[in-house]
PDB file of C-alpha atoms and ligand atoms in Angstrom:
ATOM      1  CA  MET Q 886      -9.437   7.813  10.922  1.00 96.00           C
ATOM      2  CA  ARG Q 887     -10.595   4.345  12.267  1.00 97.00           C
ATOM      3  CA  VAL Q 888      -7.813   1.779  13.238  1.00 98.00           C
ATOM      4  CA  ILE Q 889      -8.674  -1.801  13.188  1.00 98.00           C
ATOM      5  CA  ILE Q 890      -6.812  -3.987  15.795  1.00 98.00           C
ATOM      6  CA  LYS Q 891      -6.398  -7.583  15.111  1.00 97.00           C
ATOM      7  CA  GLU Q 892      -5.020 -10.458  17.111  1.00 97.00           C
ATOM      8  CA  ASP Q 893      -2.107 -11.324  14.937  1.00 98.00           C
ATOM      9  CA  ALA Q 894      -0.567 -10.671  11.334  1.00 98.00           C
ATOM     10  CA  SER Q 895      -2.806 -13.623   9.639  1.00 98.00           C
ATOM     11  CA  MET Q 896      -6.039 -11.791  10.984  1.00 98.00           C
ATOM     12  CA  VAL Q 897      -4.690  -8.697   9.629  1.00 98.00           C
ATOM     13  CA  SER Q 898      -4.378 -10.255   6.455  1.00 98.00           C
ATOM     14  CA  GLU Q 899      -7.716 -11.653   6.518  1.00 98.00           C
ATOM     15  CA  TRP Q 900      -9.341  -8.528   7.274  1.00 98.00           C
ATOM     16  CA  ALA Q 901      -7.844  -6.581   4.837  1.00 98.00           C
ATOM     17  CA  ALA Q 902      -8.693  -9.178   1.889  1.00 98.00           C
ATOM     18  CA  GLU Q 903     -12.145  -9.491   3.099  1.00 98.00           C
ATOM     19  CA  TYR Q 904     -12.450  -5.622   3.037  1.00 98.00           C
ATOM     20  CA  VAL Q 905     -10.849  -5.227  -0.590  1.00 98.00           C
ATOM     21  CA  ALA Q 906     -13.336  -7.924  -2.140  1.00 98.00           C
ATOM     22  CA  PHE Q 907     -16.268  -6.105  -0.252  1.00 98.00           C
ATOM     23  CA  ARG Q 908     -15.459  -2.653  -1.791  1.00 98.00           C
ATOM     24  CA  ILE Q 909     -15.020  -4.222  -5.361  1.00 98.00           C
ATOM     25  CA  ASN Q 910     -18.220  -6.245  -4.903  1.00 98.00           C
ATOM     26  CA  GLU Q 911     -20.276  -3.580  -3.774  1.00 98.00           C
ATOM     27  CA  PHE Q 912     -19.271  -1.279  -6.420  1.00 98.00           C
ATOM     28  CA  HIS Q 913     -20.132  -3.997  -9.060  1.00 98.00           C
ATOM     29  CA  PRO Q 914     -17.504  -2.949 -11.196  1.00 98.00           C
ATOM     30  CA  THR Q 915     -17.731  -3.245 -15.330  1.00 98.00           C
ATOM     31  CA  ALA Q 916     -15.406  -2.754 -18.329  1.00 97.00           C
ATOM     32  CA  LYS Q 917     -17.080   0.873 -18.400  1.00 97.00           C
ATOM     33  CA  LYS Q 918     -17.113   1.621 -14.812  1.00 98.00           C
ATOM     34  CA  PRO Q 919     -13.808   0.032 -13.503  1.00 98.00           C
ATOM     35  CA  PHE Q 920     -12.902  -0.166  -9.735  1.00 98.00           C
ATOM     36  CA  VAL Q 921      -9.593   1.556  -9.207  1.00 98.00           C
ATOM     37  CA  LEU Q 922      -7.202   0.039  -6.618  1.00 98.00           C
ATOM     38  CA  GLY Q 923      -3.623   1.307  -5.674  1.00 98.00           C
ATOM     39  CA  LEU Q 924      -1.222  -1.531  -4.311  1.00 98.00           C
ATOM     40  CA  PRO Q 925       1.641  -1.861  -2.060  1.00 98.00           C
ATOM     41  CA  THR Q 926       4.770  -4.318  -1.988  1.00 97.00           C
ATOM     42  CA  GLY Q 927       6.568  -5.332   1.072  1.00 95.00           C
ATOM     43  CA  SER Q 928       6.020  -8.449   3.077  1.00 96.00           C
ATOM     44  CA  THR Q 929       3.174  -6.993   5.364  1.00 98.00           C
ATOM     45  CA  PRO Q 930       0.514  -7.312   2.144  1.00 98.00           C
ATOM     46  CA  LEU Q 931       1.796 -10.670   1.265  1.00 98.00           C
ATOM     47  CA  GLY Q 932      -0.801 -12.444   3.582  1.00 98.00           C
ATOM     48  CA  MET Q 933      -3.624 -10.293   2.033  1.00 98.00           C
ATOM     49  CA  TYR Q 934      -2.655 -10.941  -1.846  1.00 98.00           C
ATOM     50  CA  ALA Q 935      -2.671 -14.854  -0.869  1.00 98.00           C
ATOM     51  CA  HIS Q 936      -5.921 -14.582   0.627  1.00 98.00           C
ATOM     52  CA  LEU Q 937      -7.437 -12.454  -2.211  1.00 98.00           C
ATOM     53  CA  ILE Q 938      -5.868 -15.224  -4.646  1.00 98.00           C
ATOM     54  CA  LYS Q 939      -8.219 -17.703  -2.995  1.00 98.00           C
ATOM     55  CA  MET Q 940     -11.038 -15.530  -2.843  1.00 98.00           C
ATOM     56  CA  CYS Q 941     -10.759 -14.898  -6.864  1.00 98.00           C
ATOM     57  CA  GLN Q 942     -10.326 -18.585  -7.390  1.00 98.00           C
ATOM     58  CA  LYS Q 943     -13.301 -19.438  -5.539  1.00 98.00           C
ATOM     59  CA  GLY Q 944     -15.414 -16.869  -7.458  1.00 98.00           C
ATOM     60  CA  ARG Q 945     -15.815 -14.703  -4.162  1.00 98.00           C
ATOM     61  CA  VAL Q 946     -14.254 -11.521  -6.106  1.00 98.00           C
ATOM     62  CA  SER Q 947     -13.232 -10.848  -9.608  1.00 98.00           C
ATOM     63  CA  PHE Q 948     -10.490  -8.744 -10.779  1.00 98.00           C
ATOM     64  CA  GLU Q 949     -11.743  -8.701 -14.487  1.00 98.00           C
ATOM     65  CA  ASN Q 950     -12.726  -4.849 -14.432  1.00 98.00           C
ATOM     66  CA  VAL Q 951     -10.233  -3.546 -11.602  1.00 98.00           C
ATOM     67  CA  ILE Q 952      -7.680  -1.622 -12.790  1.00 98.00           C
ATOM     68  CA  THR Q 953      -4.309  -1.124 -10.479  1.00 99.00           C
ATOM     69  CA  PHE Q 954      -1.753   1.466 -10.081  1.00 98.00           C
ATOM     70  CA  ASN Q 955       1.542   0.315  -7.795  1.00 98.00           C
ATOM     71  CA  MET Q 956       2.802   2.588  -5.053  1.00 98.00           C
ATOM     72  CA  ASP Q 957       6.457   2.362  -6.556  1.00 97.00           C
ATOM     73  CA  GLU Q 958       9.358   0.927  -8.221  1.00 97.00           C
ATOM     74  CA  TYR Q 959      13.179   0.838  -7.580  1.00 97.00           C
ATOM     75  CA  ILE Q 960      15.125   2.640  -9.907  1.00 97.00           C
ATOM     76  CA  GLY Q 961      17.488   0.430 -12.082  1.00 96.00           C
ATOM     77  CA  LEU Q 962      15.851  -2.879 -11.573  1.00 96.00           C
ATOM     78  CA  ALA Q 963      14.441  -4.246 -14.844  1.00 95.00           C
ATOM     79  CA  PRO Q 964      10.783  -6.229 -14.314  1.00 96.00           C
ATOM     80  CA  SER Q 965      12.620  -9.239 -14.618  1.00 95.00           C
ATOM     81  CA  HIS Q 966      14.780  -8.892 -11.714  1.00 95.00           C
ATOM     82  CA  PRO Q 967      13.519 -10.760  -8.802  1.00 95.00           C
ATOM     83  CA  GLN Q 968      13.541  -7.720  -6.152  1.00 95.00           C
ATOM     84  CA  SER Q 969      11.472  -5.344  -8.746  1.00 97.00           C
ATOM     85  CA  TYR Q 970       8.306  -4.669  -7.527  1.00 97.00           C
ATOM     86  CA  HIS Q 971       7.172  -5.685 -11.186  1.00 97.00           C
ATOM     87  CA  TYR Q 972       8.177  -8.942 -10.754  1.00 97.00           C
ATOM     88  CA  PHE Q 973       6.860  -9.122  -7.031  1.00 97.00           C
ATOM     89  CA  MET Q 974       3.400  -8.130  -7.777  1.00 98.00           C
ATOM     90  CA  TRP Q 975       3.178 -10.764 -10.850  1.00 98.00           C
ATOM     91  CA  GLN Q 976       4.501 -13.645  -8.729  1.00 98.00           C
ATOM     92  CA  ASN Q 977       3.027 -12.695  -5.736  1.00 98.00           C
ATOM     93  CA  PHE Q 978      -0.542 -11.673  -6.520  1.00 98.00           C
ATOM     94  CA  PHE Q 979      -1.160 -10.834 -10.590  1.00 98.00           C
ATOM     95  CA  LYS Q 980      -0.370 -14.212 -12.148  1.00 98.00           C
ATOM     96  CA  ASP Q 981      -2.935 -16.173  -9.992  1.00 98.00           C
ATOM     97  CA  ILE Q 982      -5.954 -13.803 -10.015  1.00 98.00           C
ATOM     98  CA  ASP Q 983      -8.291 -12.740 -13.225  1.00 98.00           C
ATOM     99  CA  ILE Q 984      -6.920  -9.506 -13.774  1.00 98.00           C
ATOM    100  CA  LYS Q 985      -6.237  -8.112 -17.280  1.00 98.00           C
ATOM    101  CA  PRO Q 986      -2.502  -7.464 -18.029  1.00 98.00           C
ATOM    102  CA  GLN Q 987      -3.126  -3.940 -19.829  1.00 98.00           C
ATOM    103  CA  ASN Q 988      -5.333  -2.966 -16.186  1.00 98.00           C
ATOM    104  CA  VAL Q 989      -1.814  -3.235 -14.444  1.00 98.00           C
ATOM    105  CA  HIS Q 990       0.298  -0.268 -13.908  1.00 98.00           C
ATOM    106  CA  ILE Q 991       3.554   0.230 -12.236  1.00 98.00           C
ATOM    107  CA  LEU Q 992       6.343   2.815 -12.623  1.00 98.00           C
ATOM    108  CA  ASN Q 993       9.164   2.079 -14.882  1.00 98.00           C
ATOM    109  CA  GLY Q 994      12.090   2.042 -12.864  1.00 96.00           C
ATOM    110  CA  LEU Q 995      14.447   1.671 -16.199  1.00 97.00           C
ATOM    111  CA  THR Q 996      12.847   5.100 -17.592  1.00 97.00           C
ATOM    112  CA  LYS Q 997      15.591   7.657 -19.030  1.00 95.00           C
ATOM    113  CA  ASN Q 998      12.892  10.430 -18.314  1.00 97.00           C
ATOM    114  CA  TYR Q 999      11.803  10.214 -14.244  1.00 96.00           C
ATOM    115  CA  ALA Q1000      10.022  13.444 -14.750  1.00 97.00           C
ATOM    116  CA  LYS Q1001       7.835  12.233 -17.908  1.00 98.00           C
ATOM    117  CA  GLU Q1002       7.072   8.852 -16.373  1.00 98.00           C
ATOM    118  CA  CYS Q1003       5.839  10.253 -12.994  1.00 98.00           C
ATOM    119  CA  ALA Q1004       3.726  13.006 -14.873  1.00 98.00           C
ATOM    120  CA  ASP Q1005       2.059  10.224 -17.376  1.00 98.00           C
ATOM    121  CA  TYR Q1006       1.509   7.896 -14.130  1.00 98.00           C
ATOM    122  CA  GLU Q1007      -0.414  10.780 -12.428  1.00 98.00           C
ATOM    123  CA  ARG Q1008      -2.215  11.424 -15.769  1.00 98.00           C
ATOM    124  CA  ALA Q1009      -3.045   7.517 -16.155  1.00 98.00           C
ATOM    125  CA  ILE Q1010      -4.743   7.923 -12.440  1.00 98.00           C
ATOM    126  CA  ALA Q1011      -6.597  11.201 -13.338  1.00 98.00           C
ATOM    127  CA  ALA Q1012      -7.850   9.363 -17.031  1.00 98.00           C
ATOM    128  CA  VAL Q1013      -9.773   6.778 -15.011  1.00 98.00           C
ATOM    129  CA  GLY Q1014     -11.088   9.029 -12.459  1.00 98.00           C
ATOM    130  CA  GLY Q1015      -8.900   8.454  -9.243  1.00 98.00           C
ATOM    131  CA  VAL Q1016      -8.005   5.593  -7.168  1.00 98.00           C
ATOM    132  CA  HIS Q1017     -11.032   4.199  -4.968  1.00 98.00           C
ATOM    133  CA  LEU Q1018      -8.874   2.397  -2.575  1.00 99.00           C
ATOM    134  CA  PHE Q1019      -5.097   2.884  -1.790  1.00 98.00           C
ATOM    135  CA  ILE Q1020      -3.773   0.282   0.194  1.00 98.00           C
ATOM    136  CA  GLY Q1021      -0.399   0.629   1.538  1.00 98.00           C
ATOM    137  CA  GLY Q1022       2.333  -0.659   4.129  1.00 98.00           C
ATOM    138  CA  VAL Q1023       4.185   1.358   6.302  1.00 98.00           C
ATOM    139  CA  GLY Q1024       8.092   1.475   6.985  1.00 95.00           C
ATOM    140  CA  GLU Q1025       9.381   1.321  10.730  1.00 95.00           C
ATOM    141  CA  ASP Q1026      10.124   5.537   9.821  1.00 94.00           C
ATOM    142  CA  GLY Q1027       6.530   6.100   9.143  1.00 97.00           C
ATOM    143  CA  HIS Q1028       7.113   6.011   5.614  1.00 96.00           C
ATOM    144  CA  ILE Q1029       4.139   5.276   3.189  1.00 97.00           C
ATOM    145  CA  ALA Q1030       5.189   4.099  -0.600  1.00 97.00           C
ATOM    146  CA  PHE Q1031       8.537   5.582  -0.788  1.00 96.00           C
ATOM    147  CA  ASN Q1032       7.596   8.687   1.155  1.00 97.00           C
ATOM    148  CA  GLU Q1033      10.573   9.255   3.443  1.00 94.00           C
ATOM    149  CA  PRO Q1034      10.503  11.461   6.361  1.00 96.00           C
ATOM    150  CA  PHE Q1035      10.476  15.048   5.220  1.00 97.00           C
ATOM    151  CA  SER Q1036       8.904  14.414   1.993  1.00 97.00           C
ATOM    152  CA  SER Q1037       6.146  16.844   1.298  1.00 98.00           C
ATOM    153  CA  LEU Q1038       2.847  15.978   2.612  1.00 98.00           C
ATOM    154  CA  SER Q1039       1.271  17.363  -0.724  1.00 97.00           C
ATOM    155  CA  SER Q1040       3.950  15.535  -3.023  1.00 98.00           C
ATOM    156  CA  ARG Q1041       3.202  14.043  -6.400  1.00 98.00           C
ATOM    157  CA  THR Q1042       4.667  10.800  -8.126  1.00 98.00           C
ATOM    158  CA  ARG Q1043       8.271  11.530  -8.542  1.00 98.00           C
ATOM    159  CA  ILE Q1044      12.011  10.420  -7.631  1.00 97.00           C
ATOM    160  CA  LYS Q1045      13.004   9.938  -4.241  1.00 96.00           C
ATOM    161  CA  THR Q1046      16.271   9.006  -2.743  1.00 95.00           C
ATOM    162  CA  LEU Q1047      16.075   6.462  -0.006  1.00 94.00           C
ATOM    163  CA  THR Q1048      17.278   6.664   4.046  1.00 91.00           C
ATOM    164  CA  GLU Q1049      20.012   4.534   5.113  1.00 93.00           C
ATOM    165  CA  SER Q1050      17.227   3.191   7.247  1.00 90.00           C
ATOM    166  CA  THR Q1051      15.035   1.953   4.593  1.00 90.00           C
ATOM    167  CA  ILE Q1052      17.932   0.693   2.425  1.00 94.00           C
ATOM    168  CA  LYS Q1053      19.126  -1.602   5.516  1.00 93.00           C
ATOM    169  CA  ALA Q1054      15.359  -2.537   5.980  1.00 90.00           C
ATOM    170  CA  ASN Q1055      15.235  -3.639   2.791  1.00 91.00           C
ATOM    171  CA  ALA Q1056      18.491  -5.674   2.291  1.00 93.00           C
ATOM    172  CA  ARG Q1057      16.408  -8.371   3.507  1.00 92.00           C
ATOM    173  CA  PHE Q1058      15.200  -8.857   0.247  1.00 91.00           C
ATOM    174  CA  PHE Q1059      18.767  -8.638  -1.470  1.00 93.00           C
ATOM    175  CA  ASP Q1060      20.577 -11.426   0.537  1.00 93.00           C
ATOM    176  CA  GLY Q1061      21.111  -9.346   3.390  1.00 94.00           C
ATOM    177  CA  ASP Q1062      23.260  -7.177   0.807  1.00 94.00           C
ATOM    178  CA  ILE Q1063      22.863  -3.294   1.457  1.00 95.00           C
ATOM    179  CA  SER Q1064      25.044  -2.512  -1.528  1.00 94.00           C
ATOM    180  CA  GLN Q1065      22.633  -4.491  -3.924  1.00 94.00           C
ATOM    181  CA  VAL Q1066      19.818  -2.330  -2.749  1.00 95.00           C
ATOM    182  CA  PRO Q1067      19.027   0.574  -4.805  1.00 97.00           C
ATOM    183  CA  THR Q1068      19.359   3.496  -3.555  1.00 96.00           C
ATOM    184  CA  GLN Q1069      16.610   5.899  -5.544  1.00 97.00           C
ATOM    185  CA  ALA Q1070      12.964   4.710  -6.317  1.00 97.00           C
ATOM    186  CA  LEU Q1071       9.843   6.302  -8.265  1.00 98.00           C
ATOM    187  CA  THR Q1072       7.025   6.648  -5.902  1.00 98.00           C
ATOM    188  CA  VAL Q1073       3.499   8.187  -6.070  1.00 98.00           C
ATOM    189  CA  GLY Q1074       3.433  11.161  -3.595  1.00 98.00           C
ATOM    190  CA  ILE Q1075       1.559  11.482  -0.127  1.00 98.00           C
ATOM    191  CA  GLY Q1076      -0.752  13.743  -2.096  1.00 98.00           C
ATOM    192  CA  THR Q1077      -1.294  10.916  -4.711  1.00 98.00           C
ATOM    193  CA  ILE Q1078      -2.144   8.972  -2.086  1.00 98.00           C
ATOM    194  CA  MET Q1079      -4.306  11.228  -0.134  1.00 98.00           C
ATOM    195  CA  ASP Q1080      -6.361  11.895  -3.214  1.00 98.00           C
ATOM    196  CA  ALA Q1081      -7.744   8.549  -3.028  1.00 98.00           C
ATOM    197  CA  ARG Q1082     -11.349   8.167  -1.874  1.00 98.00           C
ATOM    198  CA  GLU Q1083     -10.326   5.642   0.698  1.00 98.00           C
ATOM    199  CA  VAL Q1084      -6.786   4.505   1.924  1.00 98.00           C
ATOM    200  CA  MET Q1085      -6.002   1.620   4.291  1.00 98.00           C
ATOM    201  CA  ILE Q1086      -2.949   0.765   5.639  1.00 99.00           C
ATOM    202  CA  LEU Q1087      -1.608  -2.409   6.907  1.00 98.00           C
ATOM    203  CA  ALA Q1088       0.986  -2.690  10.037  1.00 98.00           C
ATOM    204  CA  THR Q1089       1.936  -5.630  11.840  1.00 98.00           C
ATOM    205  CA  GLY Q1090       4.720  -6.317  14.239  1.00 98.00           C
ATOM    206  CA  ALA Q1091       6.823  -4.436  16.896  1.00 98.00           C
ATOM    207  CA  SER Q1092       8.954  -2.877  14.391  1.00 97.00           C
ATOM    208  CA  LYS Q1093       6.029  -0.425  13.146  1.00 98.00           C
ATOM    209  CA  ALA Q1094       5.140   0.600  16.648  1.00 98.00           C
ATOM    210  CA  GLN Q1095       6.823   3.834  16.915  1.00 98.00           C
ATOM    211  CA  ALA Q1096       5.154   4.731  13.395  1.00 98.00           C
ATOM    212  CA  LEU Q1097       1.877   4.151  14.650  1.00 98.00           C
ATOM    213  CA  LYS Q1098       2.488   5.855  17.803  1.00 98.00           C
ATOM    214  CA  HIS Q1099       3.548   8.993  15.569  1.00 98.00           C
ATOM    215  CA  SER Q1100       1.203   8.531  13.074  1.00 98.00           C
ATOM    216  CA  ILE Q1101      -2.113   8.054  15.449  1.00 98.00           C
ATOM    217  CA  GLU Q1102      -1.387   9.902  18.498  1.00 98.00           C
ATOM    218  CA  GLY Q1103       1.050  12.676  17.180  1.00 98.00           C
ATOM    219  CA  SER Q1104       0.623  15.780  15.296  1.00 98.00           C
ATOM    220  CA  ILE Q1105       0.569  15.758  11.361  1.00 98.00           C
ATOM    221  CA  SER Q1106       4.026  15.759  10.180  1.00 98.00           C
ATOM    222  CA  HIS Q1107       6.546  15.516   7.512  1.00 98.00           C
ATOM    223  CA  MET Q1108       8.803  13.292   9.757  1.00 97.00           C
ATOM    224  CA  TRP Q1109       6.068  10.632   9.767  1.00 98.00           C
ATOM    225  CA  THR Q1110       4.724  10.692   6.516  1.00 98.00           C
ATOM    226  CA  LEU Q1111       1.768   8.232   7.605  1.00 98.00           C
ATOM    227  CA  SER Q1112       0.232  10.862   9.828  1.00 98.00           C
ATOM    228  CA  ALA Q1113      -1.241  12.826   6.931  1.00 98.00           C
ATOM    229  CA  LEU Q1114      -3.780   9.849   7.135  1.00 98.00           C
ATOM    230  CA  GLN Q1115      -5.247  12.091   9.888  1.00 98.00           C
ATOM    231  CA  GLN Q1116      -6.521  14.402   7.226  1.00 98.00           C
ATOM    232  CA  HIS Q1117      -8.080  11.940   4.929  1.00 98.00           C
ATOM    233  CA  PRO Q1118     -11.716  11.449   5.450  1.00 98.00           C
ATOM    234  CA  HIS Q1119     -11.772   7.944   4.659  1.00 98.00           C
ATOM    235  CA  GLY Q1120      -8.733   6.631   6.468  1.00 98.00           C
ATOM    236  CA  ILE Q1121      -8.136   3.047   8.005  1.00 98.00           C
ATOM    237  CA  ILE Q1122      -5.031   1.583   9.593  1.00 98.00           C
ATOM    238  CA  VAL Q1123      -5.419  -2.127  10.074  1.00 98.00           C
ATOM    239  CA  CYS Q1124      -2.998  -3.228  12.543  1.00 98.00           C
ATOM    240  CA  ASP Q1125      -1.914  -6.371  14.914  1.00 98.00           C
ATOM    241  CA  LYS Q1126      -1.501  -6.120  18.894  1.00 98.00           C
ATOM    242  CA  SER Q1127       2.156  -6.224  18.590  1.00 98.00           C
ATOM    243  CA  ALA Q1128       2.275  -3.206  16.191  1.00 98.00           C
ATOM    244  CA  THR Q1129       0.028  -1.397  18.812  1.00 98.00           C
ATOM    245  CA  GLY Q1130       2.927  -1.646  21.463  1.00 98.00           C
ATOM    246  CA  ALA Q1131       3.646   1.941  21.896  1.00 98.00           C
ATOM    247  CA  LEU Q1132       0.168   3.351  21.831  1.00 98.00           C
ATOM    248  CA  GLU Q1133      -1.358   4.681  24.997  1.00 98.00           C
ATOM    249  CA  GLN Q1134      -3.561   2.268  26.637  1.00 97.00           C
ATOM    250  CA  ALA Q1135      -6.656   4.552  26.292  1.00 97.00           C
ATOM    251  CA  THR Q1136      -5.889   4.932  22.622  1.00 98.00           C
ATOM    252  CA  THR Q1137      -6.232   1.158  22.030  1.00 97.00           C
ATOM    253  CA  ALA Q1138      -9.103   0.931  24.587  1.00 96.00           C
ATOM    254  CA  TYR Q1139     -11.032   3.350  22.500  1.00 96.00           C
ATOM    255  CA  PHE Q1140     -10.601   1.613  19.215  1.00 96.00           C
ATOM    256  CA  MET Q1141     -11.316  -1.639  20.306  1.00 94.00           C
ATOM    257  CA  GLU Q1142     -14.164  -0.292  21.603  1.00 93.00           C
ATOM    258  CA  VAL Q1143     -15.454   1.738  18.461  1.00 92.00           C
ATOM    259  CA  GLU Q1144     -14.381  -0.991  15.725  1.00 89.00           C
ATOM    260  CA  LYS Q1145     -17.014  -4.038  16.452  1.00 81.00           C
ATOM    261  CA  GLN Q1146     -19.016  -4.038  13.359  1.00 76.00           C
ATOM    262  CA  LYS Q1147     -17.640  -6.130  10.377  1.00 77.00           C
ATOM    263  CA  PHE Q1148     -16.698  -3.589   8.244  1.00 80.00           C
TER     264      PHE Q1148
HETATM  265  C1  GLP A2637       9.157  -0.396   1.467  1.00 96.93           C
HETATM  266  C2  GLP A2637       7.910  -0.244   0.390  1.00 96.93           C
HETATM  267  C3  GLP A2637       6.890   0.364   1.078  1.00 96.93           C
HETATM  268  C4  GLP A2637       6.410  -0.628   2.356  1.00 96.93           C
HETATM  269  C5  GLP A2637       7.888  -1.052   3.344  1.00 96.93           C
HETATM  270  C6  GLP A2637       7.345  -1.586   4.514  1.00 96.93           C
HETATM  271  O1  GLP A2637      10.055   0.777   1.930  1.00 96.93           O
HETATM  272  N1  GLP A2637       8.572   0.842  -0.471  1.00 96.93           N
HETATM  273  O2  GLP A2637       5.475   0.221   0.532  1.00 96.93           O
HETATM  274  O3  GLP A2637       5.472  -0.181   3.128  1.00 96.93           O
HETATM  275  O4  GLP A2637       8.817  -0.981   2.746  1.00 96.93           O
HETATM  276  O5  GLP A2637       7.496  -2.880   4.252  1.00 96.93           O
HETATM  277  P1  GLP A2637       7.136  -4.550   4.902  1.00 96.93           P
HETATM  278  O6  GLP A2637       5.885  -4.627   4.789  1.00 96.93           O
HETATM  279  O7  GLP A2637       8.146  -5.410   4.456  1.00 96.93           O
HETATM  280  O8  GLP A2637       7.442  -4.167   6.249  1.00 96.93           O
END
């Protein structure tokens, strides 16, 4: 696993955006050979999206031949609901880049048939040959996408019930009203994410320090689902200094020493 430690959240966003553009550009995607990107929501990736929009508008990267799969969606929220992940993605990213709407995939939280929706999503990922780069954030309890503690580390796309701590953490997007936060979501599984050729997780702020400590220094455990990244051949965590606050000094020193190259 690589751990890239940056001074602050804005430098994390910039590094992540530059890395995404670098990967897309070196792949030289075409309509017949598209680049497949897995994408997260949450507050952490917002800066990366803003940076990628600027890069796209300056012609430094194009999403014309990029296919995206989002990680998750709340059950019961229509795409037009301002807190749905559909709305989030179009508002904060897709509307300002050159992506083709038919290349965007987001789970349908209004489906009547969860099992079919999830199986179709897995099939759609497989049909394009899998994800090249899956980007994620991390919850305070170490969850990635909505794979809450004790999720199977080989899980696939499915319905999950959210923990009270995730509901409380996400209430800030619902005017602080816990009763407005959906209690269930459709989410890609840990197995789905780990199947990607490369996985890049962004973590900023002191509230993520325990998640990083357990996932980087602890054992692989379903209690901290990000720890599954330890088994991925190409896993990267990009974080700011505050998120490394609970790591051993020697761990931080090691990664600062070895991660000197640009990418
Ligand atoms: C939600 C999302 C996760 C995200 C997490 C952290 O639970 N399902 O994908 O990583 O929130 O969000 P934030 O980046 O706002 O801290």
